[in-house]
């Protein structure tokens, strides 16, 4: 099992893309996905592993926010 974080592709250059994770822009290996600027991708260990819809990316981000809230309560 892996945990993948959703982000928005803001730039592509060959197999490397810049992905925006809630304001943090990181270089991501895009070799195994066919993503373009404006797509949402799931990223694990610095590699984009899947292109997802905006609604799915938002749903996953909300789940992480809920988990963070629960963690911070304890």
mmCIF file of C-alpha atoms in Angstrom:
data_model
loop_
_atom_site.group_PDB
_atom_site.id
_atom_site.type_symbol
_atom_site.label_atom_id
_atom_site.label_comp_id
_atom_site.label_asym_id
_atom_site.label_seq_id
_atom_site.Cartn_x
_atom_site.Cartn_y
_atom_site.Cartn_z
ATOM 1 C CA UNK A 1 0.000 0.000 0.000
ATOM 2 C CA UNK A 2 1.192 3.502 -0.733
ATOM 3 C CA UNK A 3 -0.047 6.937 0.206
ATOM 4 C CA UNK A 4 -0.295 9.293 -2.750
ATOM 5 C CA UNK A 5 -0.871 13.019 -2.502
ATOM 6 C CA UNK A 6 -2.960 14.904 -5.097
ATOM 7 C CA UNK A 7 -1.511 17.911 -6.873
ATOM 8 C CA UNK A 8 -2.079 20.143 -9.889
ATOM 9 C CA UNK A 9 0.334 19.976 -12.832
ATOM 10 C CA UNK A 10 1.495 23.532 -13.536
ATOM 11 C CA UNK A 11 4.421 22.857 -15.886
ATOM 12 C CA UNK A 12 5.817 19.962 -17.899
ATOM 13 C CA UNK A 13 9.212 19.427 -19.503
ATOM 14 C CA UNK A 14 9.743 15.913 -20.796
ATOM 15 C CA UNK A 15 9.446 13.433 -17.960
ATOM 16 C CA UNK A 16 9.677 16.105 -15.263
ATOM 17 C CA UNK A 17 6.766 18.277 -14.241
ATOM 18 C CA UNK A 18 6.132 20.915 -11.634
ATOM 19 C CA UNK A 19 3.175 20.017 -9.443
ATOM 20 C CA UNK A 20 1.395 22.373 -7.049
ATOM 21 C CA UNK A 21 0.554 20.822 -3.683
ATOM 22 C CA UNK A 22 -1.537 23.518 -1.972
ATOM 23 C CA UNK A 23 0.970 26.241 -2.834
ATOM 24 C CA UNK A 24 4.115 24.109 -2.588
ATOM 25 C CA UNK A 25 5.479 23.514 -6.081
ATOM 26 C CA UNK A 26 7.738 20.489 -6.459
ATOM 27 C CA UNK A 27 9.460 18.695 -9.330
ATOM 28 C CA UNK A 28 7.791 15.352 -10.016
ATOM 29 C CA UNK A 29 8.756 12.459 -12.280
ATOM 30 C CA UNK A 30 5.944 12.167 -14.858
ATOM 31 C CA UNK A 31 7.359 9.208 -16.820
ATOM 32 C CA UNK A 32 4.507 6.765 -16.154
ATOM 33 C CA UNK A 33 1.522 9.086 -16.647
ATOM 34 C CA UNK A 34 0.226 11.018 -19.616
ATOM 35 C CA UNK A 35 -0.507 14.277 -17.796
ATOM 36 C CA UNK A 36 -0.665 17.805 -19.137
ATOM 37 C CA UNK A 37 -0.805 21.247 -17.566
ATOM 38 C CA UNK A 38 -4.066 21.591 -15.635
ATOM 39 C CA UNK A 39 -4.383 17.884 -14.844
ATOM 40 C CA UNK A 40 -4.482 16.577 -11.300
ATOM 41 C CA UNK A 41 -2.134 13.722 -10.462
ATOM 42 C CA UNK A 42 -1.525 11.464 -7.493
ATOM 43 C CA UNK A 43 2.136 11.530 -6.446
ATOM 44 C CA UNK A 44 3.999 8.926 -4.396
ATOM 45 C CA UNK A 45 7.734 9.059 -3.653
ATOM 46 C CA UNK A 46 8.255 11.867 -6.160
ATOM 47 C CA UNK A 47 6.537 10.066 -9.038
ATOM 48 C CA UNK A 48 3.131 10.800 -10.531
ATOM 49 C CA UNK A 49 1.309 7.470 -10.522
ATOM 50 C CA UNK A 50 -2.179 8.372 -11.756
ATOM 51 C CA UNK A 51 -4.140 11.182 -13.391
ATOM 52 C CA UNK A 52 -7.354 11.907 -11.465
ATOM 53 C CA UNK A 53 -10.311 14.247 -11.835
ATOM 54 C CA UNK A 54 -10.412 17.549 -9.966
ATOM 55 C CA UNK A 55 -13.269 16.260 -7.804
ATOM 56 C CA UNK A 56 -11.316 13.110 -6.869
ATOM 57 C CA UNK A 57 -8.219 15.199 -6.027
ATOM 58 C CA UNK A 58 -10.345 17.476 -3.831
ATOM 59 C CA UNK A 59 -11.954 14.476 -2.127
ATOM 60 C CA UNK A 60 -8.548 12.984 -1.285
ATOM 61 C CA UNK A 61 -7.239 16.355 -0.043
ATOM 62 C CA UNK A 62 -10.306 16.656 2.210
ATOM 63 C CA UNK A 63 -9.667 13.208 3.672
ATOM 64 C CA UNK A 64 -6.075 14.204 4.491
ATOM 65 C CA UNK A 65 -7.334 17.431 6.102
ATOM 66 C CA UNK A 66 -9.761 15.439 8.257
ATOM 67 C CA UNK A 67 -6.997 13.039 9.303
ATOM 68 C CA UNK A 68 -4.747 15.971 10.195
ATOM 69 C CA UNK A 69 -7.519 17.488 12.298
ATOM 70 C CA UNK A 70 -8.048 14.225 14.177
ATOM 71 C CA UNK A 71 -4.296 13.856 14.727
ATOM 72 C CA UNK A 72 -4.005 17.407 16.057
ATOM 73 C CA UNK A 73 -6.844 16.832 18.543
ATOM 74 C CA UNK A 74 -4.952 14.079 20.337
#
